[in-house]
Short mmCIF file of C-alpha atoms in Angstrom, two decimals:
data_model
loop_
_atom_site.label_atom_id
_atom_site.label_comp_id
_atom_site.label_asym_id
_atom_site.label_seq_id
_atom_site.Cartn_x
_atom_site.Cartn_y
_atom_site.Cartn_z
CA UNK A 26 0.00 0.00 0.00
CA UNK A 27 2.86 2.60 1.12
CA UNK A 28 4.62 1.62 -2.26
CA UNK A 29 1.61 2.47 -4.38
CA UNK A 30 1.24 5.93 -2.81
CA UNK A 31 4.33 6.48 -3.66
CA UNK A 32 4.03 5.77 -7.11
CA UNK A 33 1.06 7.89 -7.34
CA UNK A 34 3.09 11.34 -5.54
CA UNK A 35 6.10 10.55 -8.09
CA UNK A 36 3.89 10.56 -11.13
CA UNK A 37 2.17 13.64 -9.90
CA UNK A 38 5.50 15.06 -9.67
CA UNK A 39 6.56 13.96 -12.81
CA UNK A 40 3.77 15.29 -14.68
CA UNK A 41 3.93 18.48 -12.65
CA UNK A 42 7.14 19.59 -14.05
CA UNK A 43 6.73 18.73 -17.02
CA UNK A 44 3.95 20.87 -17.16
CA UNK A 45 6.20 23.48 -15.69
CA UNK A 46 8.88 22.86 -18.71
CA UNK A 47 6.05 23.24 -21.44
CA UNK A 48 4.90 26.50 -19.89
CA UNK A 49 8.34 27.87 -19.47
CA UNK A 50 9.19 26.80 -22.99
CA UNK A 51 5.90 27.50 -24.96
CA UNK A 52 4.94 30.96 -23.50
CA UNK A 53 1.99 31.43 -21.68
CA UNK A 54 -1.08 28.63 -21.16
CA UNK A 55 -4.38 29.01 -21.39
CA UNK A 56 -6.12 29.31 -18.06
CA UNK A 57 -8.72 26.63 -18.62
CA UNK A 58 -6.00 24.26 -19.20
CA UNK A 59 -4.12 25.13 -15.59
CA UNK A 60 -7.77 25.02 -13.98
CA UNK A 61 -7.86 21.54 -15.06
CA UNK A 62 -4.89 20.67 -14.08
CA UNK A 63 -5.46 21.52 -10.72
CA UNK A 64 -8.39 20.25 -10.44
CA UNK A 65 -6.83 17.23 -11.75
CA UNK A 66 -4.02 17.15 -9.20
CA UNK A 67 -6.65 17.95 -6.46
CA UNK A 68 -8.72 14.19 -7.61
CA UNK A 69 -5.79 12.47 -8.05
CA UNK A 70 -4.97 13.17 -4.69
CA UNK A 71 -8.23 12.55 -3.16
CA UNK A 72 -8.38 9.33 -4.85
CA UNK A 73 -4.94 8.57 -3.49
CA UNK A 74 -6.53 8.76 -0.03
CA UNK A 75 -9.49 6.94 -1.03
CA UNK A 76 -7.20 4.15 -2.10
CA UNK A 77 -5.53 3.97 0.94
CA UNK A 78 -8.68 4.25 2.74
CA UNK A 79 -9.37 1.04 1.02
CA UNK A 80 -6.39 -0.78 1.65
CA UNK A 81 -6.63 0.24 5.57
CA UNK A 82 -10.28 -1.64 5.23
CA UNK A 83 -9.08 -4.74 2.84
CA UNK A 84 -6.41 -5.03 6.36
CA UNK A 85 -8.96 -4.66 8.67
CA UNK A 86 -11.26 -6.96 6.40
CA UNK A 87 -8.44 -9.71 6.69
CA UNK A 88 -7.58 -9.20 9.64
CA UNK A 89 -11.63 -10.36 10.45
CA UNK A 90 -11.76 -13.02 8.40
CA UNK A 91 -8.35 -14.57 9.62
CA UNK A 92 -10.26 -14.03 13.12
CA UNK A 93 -13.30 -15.56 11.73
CA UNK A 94 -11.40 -18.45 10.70
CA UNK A 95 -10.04 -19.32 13.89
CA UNK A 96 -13.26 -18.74 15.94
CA UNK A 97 -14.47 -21.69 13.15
CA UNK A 98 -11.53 -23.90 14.12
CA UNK A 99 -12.44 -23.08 18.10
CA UNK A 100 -16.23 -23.96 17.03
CA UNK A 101 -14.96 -27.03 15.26
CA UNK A 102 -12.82 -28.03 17.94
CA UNK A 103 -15.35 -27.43 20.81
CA UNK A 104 -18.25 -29.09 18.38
CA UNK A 105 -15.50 -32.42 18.96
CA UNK A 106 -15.11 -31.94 22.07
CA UNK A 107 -19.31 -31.58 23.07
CA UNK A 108 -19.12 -34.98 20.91
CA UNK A 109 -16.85 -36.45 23.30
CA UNK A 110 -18.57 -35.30 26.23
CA UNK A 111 -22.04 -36.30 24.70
CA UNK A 112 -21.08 -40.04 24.33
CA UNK A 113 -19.11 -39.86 27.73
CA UNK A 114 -22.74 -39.17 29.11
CA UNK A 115 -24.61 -41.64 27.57
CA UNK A 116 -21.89 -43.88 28.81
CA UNK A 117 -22.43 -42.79 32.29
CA UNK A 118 -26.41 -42.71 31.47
CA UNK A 119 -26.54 -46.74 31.15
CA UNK A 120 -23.92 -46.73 34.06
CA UNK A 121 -26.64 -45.21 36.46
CA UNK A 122 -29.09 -47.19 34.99
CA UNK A 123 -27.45 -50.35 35.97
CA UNK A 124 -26.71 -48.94 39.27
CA UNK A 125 -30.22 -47.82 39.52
CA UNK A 126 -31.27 -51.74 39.10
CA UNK A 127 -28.86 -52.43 41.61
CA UNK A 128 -29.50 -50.20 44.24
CA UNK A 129 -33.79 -51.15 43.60
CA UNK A 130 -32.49 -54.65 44.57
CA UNK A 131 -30.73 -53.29 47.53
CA UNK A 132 -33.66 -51.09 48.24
CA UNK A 133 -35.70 -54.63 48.62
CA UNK A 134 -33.14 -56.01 50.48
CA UNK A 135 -32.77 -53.39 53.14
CA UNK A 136 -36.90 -53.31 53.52
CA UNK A 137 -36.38 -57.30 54.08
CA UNK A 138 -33.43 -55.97 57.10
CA UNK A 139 -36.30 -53.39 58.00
CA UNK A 140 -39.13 -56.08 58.65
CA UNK A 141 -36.37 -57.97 60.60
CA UNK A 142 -35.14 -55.37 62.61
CA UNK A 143 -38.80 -54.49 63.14
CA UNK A 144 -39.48 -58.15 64.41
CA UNK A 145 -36.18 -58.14 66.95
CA UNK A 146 -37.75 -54.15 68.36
CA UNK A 147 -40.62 -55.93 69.03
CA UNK A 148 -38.83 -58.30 71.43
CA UNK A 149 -36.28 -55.65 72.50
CA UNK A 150 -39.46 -53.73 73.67
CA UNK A 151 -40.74 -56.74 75.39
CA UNK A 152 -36.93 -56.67 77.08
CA UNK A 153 -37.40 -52.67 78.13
CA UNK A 154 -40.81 -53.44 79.77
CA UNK A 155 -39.22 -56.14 82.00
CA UNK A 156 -35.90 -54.03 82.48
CA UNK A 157 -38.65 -51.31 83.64
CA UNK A 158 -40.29 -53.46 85.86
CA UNK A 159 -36.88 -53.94 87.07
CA UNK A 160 -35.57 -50.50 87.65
CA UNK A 161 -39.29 -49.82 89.35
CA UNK A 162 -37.61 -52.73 91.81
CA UNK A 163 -34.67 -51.43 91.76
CA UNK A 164 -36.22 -48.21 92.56
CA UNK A 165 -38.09 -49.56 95.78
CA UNK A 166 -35.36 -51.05 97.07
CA UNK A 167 -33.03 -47.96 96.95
CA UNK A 168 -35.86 -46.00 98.71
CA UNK A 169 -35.47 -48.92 101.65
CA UNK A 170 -32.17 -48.52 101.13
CA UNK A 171 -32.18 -44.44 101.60
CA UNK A 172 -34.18 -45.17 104.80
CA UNK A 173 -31.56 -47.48 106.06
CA UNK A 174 -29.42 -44.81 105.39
CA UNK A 175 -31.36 -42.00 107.34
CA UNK A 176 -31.62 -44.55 110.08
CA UNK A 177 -27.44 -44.50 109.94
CA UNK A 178 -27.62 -40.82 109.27
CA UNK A 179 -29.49 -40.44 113.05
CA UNK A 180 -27.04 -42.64 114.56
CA UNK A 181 -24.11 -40.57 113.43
CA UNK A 182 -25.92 -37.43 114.66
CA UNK A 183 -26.50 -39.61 118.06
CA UNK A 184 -22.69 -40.55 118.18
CA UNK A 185 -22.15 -37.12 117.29
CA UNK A 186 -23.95 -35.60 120.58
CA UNK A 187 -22.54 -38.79 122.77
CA UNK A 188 -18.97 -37.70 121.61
CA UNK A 189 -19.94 -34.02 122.58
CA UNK A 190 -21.27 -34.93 126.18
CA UNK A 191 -17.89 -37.33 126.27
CA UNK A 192 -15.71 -34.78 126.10
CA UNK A 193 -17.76 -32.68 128.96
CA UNK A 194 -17.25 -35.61 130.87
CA UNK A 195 -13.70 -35.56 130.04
CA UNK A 196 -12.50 -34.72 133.32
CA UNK A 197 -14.97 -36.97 135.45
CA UNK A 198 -13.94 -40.19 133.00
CA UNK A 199 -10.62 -40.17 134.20
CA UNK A 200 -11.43 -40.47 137.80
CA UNK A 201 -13.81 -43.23 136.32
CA UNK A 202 -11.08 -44.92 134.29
CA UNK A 203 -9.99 -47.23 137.17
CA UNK A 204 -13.71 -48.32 137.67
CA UNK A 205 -13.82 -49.06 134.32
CA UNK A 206 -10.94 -51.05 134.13
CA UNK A 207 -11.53 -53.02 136.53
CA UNK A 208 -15.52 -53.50 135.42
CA UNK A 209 -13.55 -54.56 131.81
CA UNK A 210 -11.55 -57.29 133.92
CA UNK A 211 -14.82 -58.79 135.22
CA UNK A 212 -17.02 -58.23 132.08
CA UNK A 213 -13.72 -59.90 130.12
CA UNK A 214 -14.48 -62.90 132.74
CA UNK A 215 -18.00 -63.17 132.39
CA UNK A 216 -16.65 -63.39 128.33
CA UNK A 217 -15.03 -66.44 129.32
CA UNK A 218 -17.79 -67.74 131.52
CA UNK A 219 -20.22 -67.50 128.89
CA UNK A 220 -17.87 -68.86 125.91
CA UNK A 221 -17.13 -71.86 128.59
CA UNK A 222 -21.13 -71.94 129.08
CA UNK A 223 -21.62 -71.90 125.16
CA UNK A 224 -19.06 -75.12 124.83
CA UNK A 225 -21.28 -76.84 127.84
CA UNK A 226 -24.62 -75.83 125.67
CA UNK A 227 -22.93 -77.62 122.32
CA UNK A 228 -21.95 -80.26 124.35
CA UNK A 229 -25.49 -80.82 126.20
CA UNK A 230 -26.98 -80.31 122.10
CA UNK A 231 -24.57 -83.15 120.78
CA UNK A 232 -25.45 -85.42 123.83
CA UNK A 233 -29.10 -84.35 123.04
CA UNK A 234 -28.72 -85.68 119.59
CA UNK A 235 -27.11 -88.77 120.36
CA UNK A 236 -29.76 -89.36 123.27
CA UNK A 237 -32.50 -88.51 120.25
CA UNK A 238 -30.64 -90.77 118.06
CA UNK A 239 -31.11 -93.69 121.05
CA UNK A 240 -34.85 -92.70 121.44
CA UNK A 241 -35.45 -93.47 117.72
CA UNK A 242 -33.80 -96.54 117.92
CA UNK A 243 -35.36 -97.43 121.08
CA UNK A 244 -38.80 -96.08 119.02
CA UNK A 245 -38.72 -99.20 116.94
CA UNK A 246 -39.29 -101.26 119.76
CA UNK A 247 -42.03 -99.84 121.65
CA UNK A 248 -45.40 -99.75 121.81
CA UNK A 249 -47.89 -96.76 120.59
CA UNK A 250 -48.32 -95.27 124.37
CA UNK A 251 -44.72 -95.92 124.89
CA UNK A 252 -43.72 -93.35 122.09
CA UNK A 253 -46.42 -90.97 122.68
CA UNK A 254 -44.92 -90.33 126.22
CA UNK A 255 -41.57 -90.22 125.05
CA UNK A 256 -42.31 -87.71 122.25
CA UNK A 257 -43.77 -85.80 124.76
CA UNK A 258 -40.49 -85.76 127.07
CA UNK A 259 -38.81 -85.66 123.48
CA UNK A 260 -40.37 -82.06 122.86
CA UNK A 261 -40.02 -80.89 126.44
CA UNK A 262 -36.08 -81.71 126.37
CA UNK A 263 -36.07 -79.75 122.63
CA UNK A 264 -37.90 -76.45 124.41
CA UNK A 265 -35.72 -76.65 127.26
CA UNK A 266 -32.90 -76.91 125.26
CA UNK A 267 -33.92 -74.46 122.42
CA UNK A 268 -35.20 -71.95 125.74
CA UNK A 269 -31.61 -71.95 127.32
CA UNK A 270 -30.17 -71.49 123.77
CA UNK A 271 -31.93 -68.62 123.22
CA UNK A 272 -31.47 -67.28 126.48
CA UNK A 273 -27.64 -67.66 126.13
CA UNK A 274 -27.33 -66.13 123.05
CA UNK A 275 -29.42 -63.31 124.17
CA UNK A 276 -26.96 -63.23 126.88
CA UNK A 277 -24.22 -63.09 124.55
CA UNK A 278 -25.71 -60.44 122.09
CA UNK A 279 -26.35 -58.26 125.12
CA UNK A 280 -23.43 -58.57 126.72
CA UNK A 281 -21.59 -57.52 123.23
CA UNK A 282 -23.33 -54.54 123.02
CA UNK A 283 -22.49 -53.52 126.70
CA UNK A 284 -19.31 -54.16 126.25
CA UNK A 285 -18.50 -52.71 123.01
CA UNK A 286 -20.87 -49.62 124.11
CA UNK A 287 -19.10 -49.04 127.73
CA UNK A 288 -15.35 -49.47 126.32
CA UNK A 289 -16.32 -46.30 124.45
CA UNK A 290 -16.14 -43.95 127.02
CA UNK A 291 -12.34 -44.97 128.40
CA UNK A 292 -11.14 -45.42 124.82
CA UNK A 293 -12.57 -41.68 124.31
CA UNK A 294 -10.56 -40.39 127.10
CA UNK A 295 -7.47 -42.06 126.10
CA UNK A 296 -7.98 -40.22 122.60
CA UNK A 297 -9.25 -36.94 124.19
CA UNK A 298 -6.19 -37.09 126.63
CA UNK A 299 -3.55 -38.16 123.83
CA UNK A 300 -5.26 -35.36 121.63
CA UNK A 301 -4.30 -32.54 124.59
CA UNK A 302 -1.43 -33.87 125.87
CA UNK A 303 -0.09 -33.02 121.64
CA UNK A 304 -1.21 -29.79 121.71
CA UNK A 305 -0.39 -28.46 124.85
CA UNK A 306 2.79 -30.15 125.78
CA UNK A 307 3.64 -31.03 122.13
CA UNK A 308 7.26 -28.83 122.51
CA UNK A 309 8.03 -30.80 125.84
CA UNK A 310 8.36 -33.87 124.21
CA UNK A 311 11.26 -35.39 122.28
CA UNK A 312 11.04 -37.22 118.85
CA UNK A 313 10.49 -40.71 120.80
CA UNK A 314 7.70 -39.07 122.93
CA UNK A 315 5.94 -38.02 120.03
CA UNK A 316 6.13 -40.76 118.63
CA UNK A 317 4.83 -43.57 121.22
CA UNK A 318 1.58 -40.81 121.42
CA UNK A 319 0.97 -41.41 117.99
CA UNK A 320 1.01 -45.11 118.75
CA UNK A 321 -1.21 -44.07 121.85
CA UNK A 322 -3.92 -42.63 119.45
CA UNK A 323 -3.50 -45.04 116.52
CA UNK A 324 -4.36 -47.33 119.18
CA UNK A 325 -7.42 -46.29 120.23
CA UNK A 326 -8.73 -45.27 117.02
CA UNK A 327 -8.02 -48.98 115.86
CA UNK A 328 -10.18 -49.88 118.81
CA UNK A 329 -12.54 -47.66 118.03
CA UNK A 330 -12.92 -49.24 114.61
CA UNK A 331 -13.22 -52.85 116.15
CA UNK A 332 -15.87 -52.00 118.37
CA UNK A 333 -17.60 -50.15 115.72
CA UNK A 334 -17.49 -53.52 113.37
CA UNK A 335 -17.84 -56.08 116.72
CA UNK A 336 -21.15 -53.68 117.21
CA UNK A 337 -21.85 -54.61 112.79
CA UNK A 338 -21.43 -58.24 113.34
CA UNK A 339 -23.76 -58.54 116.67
CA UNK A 340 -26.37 -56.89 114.36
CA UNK A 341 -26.67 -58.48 111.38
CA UNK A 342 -27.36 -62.01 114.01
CA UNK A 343 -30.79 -59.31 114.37
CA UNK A 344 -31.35 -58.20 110.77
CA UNK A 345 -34.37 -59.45 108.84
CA UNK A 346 -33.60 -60.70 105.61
CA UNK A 347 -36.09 -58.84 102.59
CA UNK A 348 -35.01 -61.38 99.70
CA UNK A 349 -35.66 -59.39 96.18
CA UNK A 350 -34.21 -60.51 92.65
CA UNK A 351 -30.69 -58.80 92.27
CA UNK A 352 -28.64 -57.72 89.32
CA UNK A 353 -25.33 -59.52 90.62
CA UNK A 354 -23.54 -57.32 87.99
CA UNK A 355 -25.06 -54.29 88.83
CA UNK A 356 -24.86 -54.59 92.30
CA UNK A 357 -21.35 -55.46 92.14
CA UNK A 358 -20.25 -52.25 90.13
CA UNK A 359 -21.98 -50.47 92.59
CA UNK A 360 -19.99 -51.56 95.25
CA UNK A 361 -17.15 -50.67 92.65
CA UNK A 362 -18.09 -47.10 91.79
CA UNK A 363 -19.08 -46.83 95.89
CA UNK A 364 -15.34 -47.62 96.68
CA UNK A 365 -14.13 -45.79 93.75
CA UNK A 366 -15.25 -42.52 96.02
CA UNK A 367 -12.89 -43.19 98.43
CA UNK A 368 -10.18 -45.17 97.69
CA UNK A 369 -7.34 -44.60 94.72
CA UNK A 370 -6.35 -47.51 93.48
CA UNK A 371 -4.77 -48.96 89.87
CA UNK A 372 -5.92 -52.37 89.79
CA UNK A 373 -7.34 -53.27 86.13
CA UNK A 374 -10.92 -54.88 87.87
CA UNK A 375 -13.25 -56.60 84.95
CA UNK A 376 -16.51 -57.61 86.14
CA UNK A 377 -18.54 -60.48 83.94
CA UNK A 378 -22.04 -60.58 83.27
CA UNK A 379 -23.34 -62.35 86.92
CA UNK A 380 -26.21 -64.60 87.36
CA UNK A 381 -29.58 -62.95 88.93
CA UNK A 382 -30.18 -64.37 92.07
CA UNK A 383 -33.13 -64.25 94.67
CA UNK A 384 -31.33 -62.35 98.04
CA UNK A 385 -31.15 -58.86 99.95
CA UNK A 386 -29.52 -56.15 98.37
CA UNK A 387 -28.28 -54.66 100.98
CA UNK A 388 -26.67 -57.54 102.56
CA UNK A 389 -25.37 -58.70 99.31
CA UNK A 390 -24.14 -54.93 99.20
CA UNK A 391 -21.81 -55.73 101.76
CA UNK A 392 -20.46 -58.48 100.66
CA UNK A 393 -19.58 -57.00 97.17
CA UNK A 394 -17.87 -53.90 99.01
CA UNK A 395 -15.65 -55.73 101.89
CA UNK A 396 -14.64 -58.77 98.77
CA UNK A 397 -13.95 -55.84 96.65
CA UNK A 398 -11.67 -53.94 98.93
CA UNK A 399 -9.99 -56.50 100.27
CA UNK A 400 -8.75 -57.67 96.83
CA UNK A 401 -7.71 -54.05 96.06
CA UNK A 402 -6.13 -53.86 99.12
CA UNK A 403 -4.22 -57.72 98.89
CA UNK A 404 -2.87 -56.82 95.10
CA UNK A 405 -2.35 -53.02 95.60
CA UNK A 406 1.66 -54.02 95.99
CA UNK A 407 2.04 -55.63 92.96
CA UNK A 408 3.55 -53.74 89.19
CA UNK A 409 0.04 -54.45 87.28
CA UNK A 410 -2.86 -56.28 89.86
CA UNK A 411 -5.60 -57.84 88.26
CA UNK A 412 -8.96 -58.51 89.88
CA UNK A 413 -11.89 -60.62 87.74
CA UNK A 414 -15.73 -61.51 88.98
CA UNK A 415 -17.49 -64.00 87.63
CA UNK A 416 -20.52 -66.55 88.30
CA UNK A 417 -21.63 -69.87 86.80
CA UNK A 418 -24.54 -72.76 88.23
CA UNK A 419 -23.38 -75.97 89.55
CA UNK A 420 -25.85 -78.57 91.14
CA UNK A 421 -28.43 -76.30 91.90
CA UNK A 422 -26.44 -73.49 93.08
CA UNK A 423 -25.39 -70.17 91.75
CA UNK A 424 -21.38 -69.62 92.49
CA UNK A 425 -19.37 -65.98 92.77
CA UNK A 426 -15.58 -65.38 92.23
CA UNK A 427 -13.74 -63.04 93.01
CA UNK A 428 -9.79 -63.56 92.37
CA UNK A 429 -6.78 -61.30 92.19
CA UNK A 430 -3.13 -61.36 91.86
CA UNK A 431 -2.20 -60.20 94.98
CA UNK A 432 0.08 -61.44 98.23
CA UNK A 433 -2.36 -64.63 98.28
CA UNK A 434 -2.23 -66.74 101.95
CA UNK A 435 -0.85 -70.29 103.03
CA UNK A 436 -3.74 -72.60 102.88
CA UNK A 437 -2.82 -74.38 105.98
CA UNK A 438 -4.67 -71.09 107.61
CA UNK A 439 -7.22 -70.79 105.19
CA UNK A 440 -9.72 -72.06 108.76
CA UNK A 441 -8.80 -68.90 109.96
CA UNK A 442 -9.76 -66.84 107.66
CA UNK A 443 -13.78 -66.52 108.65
CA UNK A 444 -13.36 -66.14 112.84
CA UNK A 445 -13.85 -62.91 114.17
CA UNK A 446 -10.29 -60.81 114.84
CA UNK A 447 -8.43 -63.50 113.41
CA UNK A 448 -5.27 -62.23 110.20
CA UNK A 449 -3.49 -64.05 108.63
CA UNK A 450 -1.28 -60.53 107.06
CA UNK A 451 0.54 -58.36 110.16
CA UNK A 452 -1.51 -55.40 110.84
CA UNK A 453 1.77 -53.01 110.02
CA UNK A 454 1.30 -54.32 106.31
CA UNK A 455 -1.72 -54.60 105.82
CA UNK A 456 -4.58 -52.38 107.61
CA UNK A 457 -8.28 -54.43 108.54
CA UNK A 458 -9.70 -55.12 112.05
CA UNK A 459 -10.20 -58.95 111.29
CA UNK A 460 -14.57 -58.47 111.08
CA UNK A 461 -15.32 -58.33 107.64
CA UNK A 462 -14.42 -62.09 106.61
CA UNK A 463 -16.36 -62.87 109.74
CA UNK A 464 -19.14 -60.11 108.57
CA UNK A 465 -19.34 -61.97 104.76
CA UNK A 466 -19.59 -65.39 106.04
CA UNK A 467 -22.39 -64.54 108.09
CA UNK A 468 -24.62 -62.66 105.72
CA UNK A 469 -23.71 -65.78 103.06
CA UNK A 470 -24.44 -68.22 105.62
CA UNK A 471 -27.82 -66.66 106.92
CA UNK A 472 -29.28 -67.09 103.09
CA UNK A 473 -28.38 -70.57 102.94
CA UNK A 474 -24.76 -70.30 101.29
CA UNK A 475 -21.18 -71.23 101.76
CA UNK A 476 -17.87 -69.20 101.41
CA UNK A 477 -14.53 -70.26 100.98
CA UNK A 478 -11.11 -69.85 99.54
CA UNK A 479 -8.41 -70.81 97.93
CA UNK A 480 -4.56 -69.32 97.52
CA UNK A 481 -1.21 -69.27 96.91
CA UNK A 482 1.14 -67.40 98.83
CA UNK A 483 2.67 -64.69 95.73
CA UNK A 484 0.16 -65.72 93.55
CA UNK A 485 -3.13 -64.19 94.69
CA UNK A 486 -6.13 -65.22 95.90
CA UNK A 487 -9.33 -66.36 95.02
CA UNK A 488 -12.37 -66.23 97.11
CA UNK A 489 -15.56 -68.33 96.65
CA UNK A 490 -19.47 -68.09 97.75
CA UNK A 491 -22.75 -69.92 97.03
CA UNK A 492 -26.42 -68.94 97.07
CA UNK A 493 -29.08 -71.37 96.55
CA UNK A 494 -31.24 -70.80 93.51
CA UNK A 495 -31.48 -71.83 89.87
CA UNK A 496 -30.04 -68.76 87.10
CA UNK A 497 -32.86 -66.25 86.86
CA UNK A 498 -31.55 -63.54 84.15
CA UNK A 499 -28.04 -63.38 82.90
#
């Protein structure tokens, strides 16, 4: 284009001076003919922009249609690509529909699971109505349970006043202790008396039994009159014997509680005196001194405790038994959670699914809580102690474990284990009055059980009881 316009300016040129020579060299011309030629020169320039005009457009124009052209490739190219995509998605069309067949199948298998799971909520209800029934049990026999505990609640705030008038009569016990003492020396041989009168009372019951034995024997060979008459002695002998039973172990119960309620007051003013004798004189005394008062008070608190669990056993020999069916495992991590409020311990303690069993919860209470503690306490020494409760049925009774991994015993003692006061660990190692062995085996015993034990000394222990009944719920 730029070499065109050029041509064009150079012919105008040309033809301009050449003009120029023919008017210098001819003379003068005409002034039509230089009108013209100016009006020549002025269209041949015009139409020298008009030309470039037009090739500024036919750029422009090709400039479009080389634009056009690729926008037709991009159309072509996306077109190919909307093809691909387009038979990708009929691909994945008869993809869902086969997954649609499958998941209709599904569908009809899950409302098959439905109508099952419908069937087994049905029964699980069922299982909620008797677990309600339960808990509405359960329920009655924590509110006897709360009133056994308000009863204990008013004994506290009794012993609470008797240990405030105790220590107004601080003063006056000590004149008293001497009485006392020497009151404990007789009531300690009226003990004796009465233990001696107990053997005589076993004795007179095993001669009793052998003369019953003779009777029946001697039965065979009398007449009709003969055994009506000695029936009749028969049954007096029996109430005599059952009367003077009762009476002794009246005796016995009441002479327990006397003595475990009057040793009270000295052992309070050997505490009360122990307790001043710290505070007021505590820089007169040397390390030794303070130390044997410490024993002093140890002492009588450890008393204090035996009475207090002498007072538990003579009790429960009183307590009615209100038999109820118990959740063995429930009951038992109750005792757990109970101890768990005031002990720290680390022992890994797994508790099976128990057998129901017909008893009273709060007596079976007990039992879980001193079993449990004393196995924490027995296997508290060692790197990882174990504890595991379990239950199965055997001949008509249900069984309870409870073994650990503790300090075990030597079975040659194991006859020991169930008296009243009687270790078989040193008190320094092992804390315990000696009761609540004694304590179990009553409250088992008094339902118609058994307890026992077996061991290995380093190898834990393993303790045993038995409640009649067939396996209610598990």
């Amino acid at each position: 284009m730029d070499e065109n316009k050029k041509d064009a300016l150079d012919f105008f040129n040309d033809e301009s001076d050449h003009h120029r020579h023919v008017a210098i060299g001819s003379g003068i011309i005409g002034q039509a003919r230089a009108e013209e030629l100016i009006i020549a020169n002025r269209e041949l320039v015009f139409q020298n922009e008009e030309k470039e005009k037009r090739a500024v457009e036919l750029v422009a124009a090709n400039k479009e249609l080389a634009y056009q052209n690729e926008e037709k490739e991009k159309r072509a190219s996306e077109l190919i690509i909307a093809d691909i995509e387009l038979a990708f998605q009929n691909e994945e069309k008869e993809k869902r529909a086969s997954e649609l067949i499958i998941a209709n199948i599904e569908l009809a298998y899950q409302n098959e699971e439905k109508e099952k799971r419908a069937s087994e909520l049905i029964v699980a209800n069922k299982e909620l109505v008797f677990q309600n029934e339960e808990k509405e049990k359960r329920a009655s026999e924590l509110i006897i349970a709360n009133k056994e505990l308000a009863f204990q609640n008013k004994e506290k705030e009794k012993r609470a006043a008797e240990l405030i008038i105790a220590n107004r009569e601080l003063v006056f016990q000590n004149k008293e202790k001497e009485k006392r003492a020497s009151e404990l020396i007789i009531a300690n041989r009226e003990l004796v008396f009465q233990n001696k009168e107990k053997e005589k009372r076993a004795a007179e019951l095993i001669i009793a039994n052998t003369e019953l034995k003779k009777a029946e024997n001697d039965i065979r060979k009398l007449n009709a009159e003969d055994i009506r008459k000695l029936n009749e002695e028969l049954e007096q002998k029996v109430l005599e014997r059952t009367v003077q039973l009762e009476s002794a172990n009246k005796e016995l119960e009441s002479f327990s509680y006397s003595v475990s309620h009057d040793l009270r007051a000295p052992l309070r003013a050997v505490n009360g005196f122990a307790i001043l004798l710290g505070e007021r004189y505590n820089d007169l005394f040397d390390t030794e001194g303070k130390r044997l008062l410490n024993i002093i008070q140890e002492n009588a608190n450890r008393m204090g405790v035996l009475i207090d669990d002498l007072l538990a056993f003579s009790r429960l020999g009183r307590k009615e038994i209100h038999k109820s069916v118990i959740d063995m495992t429930a009951l038992a991590k109750n005792a757990l959670y109970e101890l768990s409020t005031s002990l720290q311990f680390k022992a890994e303690i797994t508790i099976n699914d128990l057998h129901h069993v017909l008893a009273d919860t709060t007596l079976m209470n007990q039992v879980w809580l001193n079993l449990l503690s004393n196995a924490i306490k027995y296997s508290a020494n060692k790197k990882k102690p174990v504890i595991t409760i379990s239950s199965e049925e055997k001949d008509g009774d249900l069984i309870y474990s409870i073994a650990d991994n503790g300090v075990g015993f030597d079975m040659r003692y194991a006859h020991k284990l169930f008296g009243v006061f009687q270790r078989l660990h040193d008190a320094e190692d092992f804390e315990g009055t000696g009761v609540g062995l004694a304590l179990i085996h009553r409250i088992i015993t008094k339902q118609g059980g058994k307890i026992w034990a077996k061991a290995r000394v380093g190898k834990g222990a393993a303790f045993y009881f038995s409640l009649p009944g067939k396996p209610l719920i598990k």
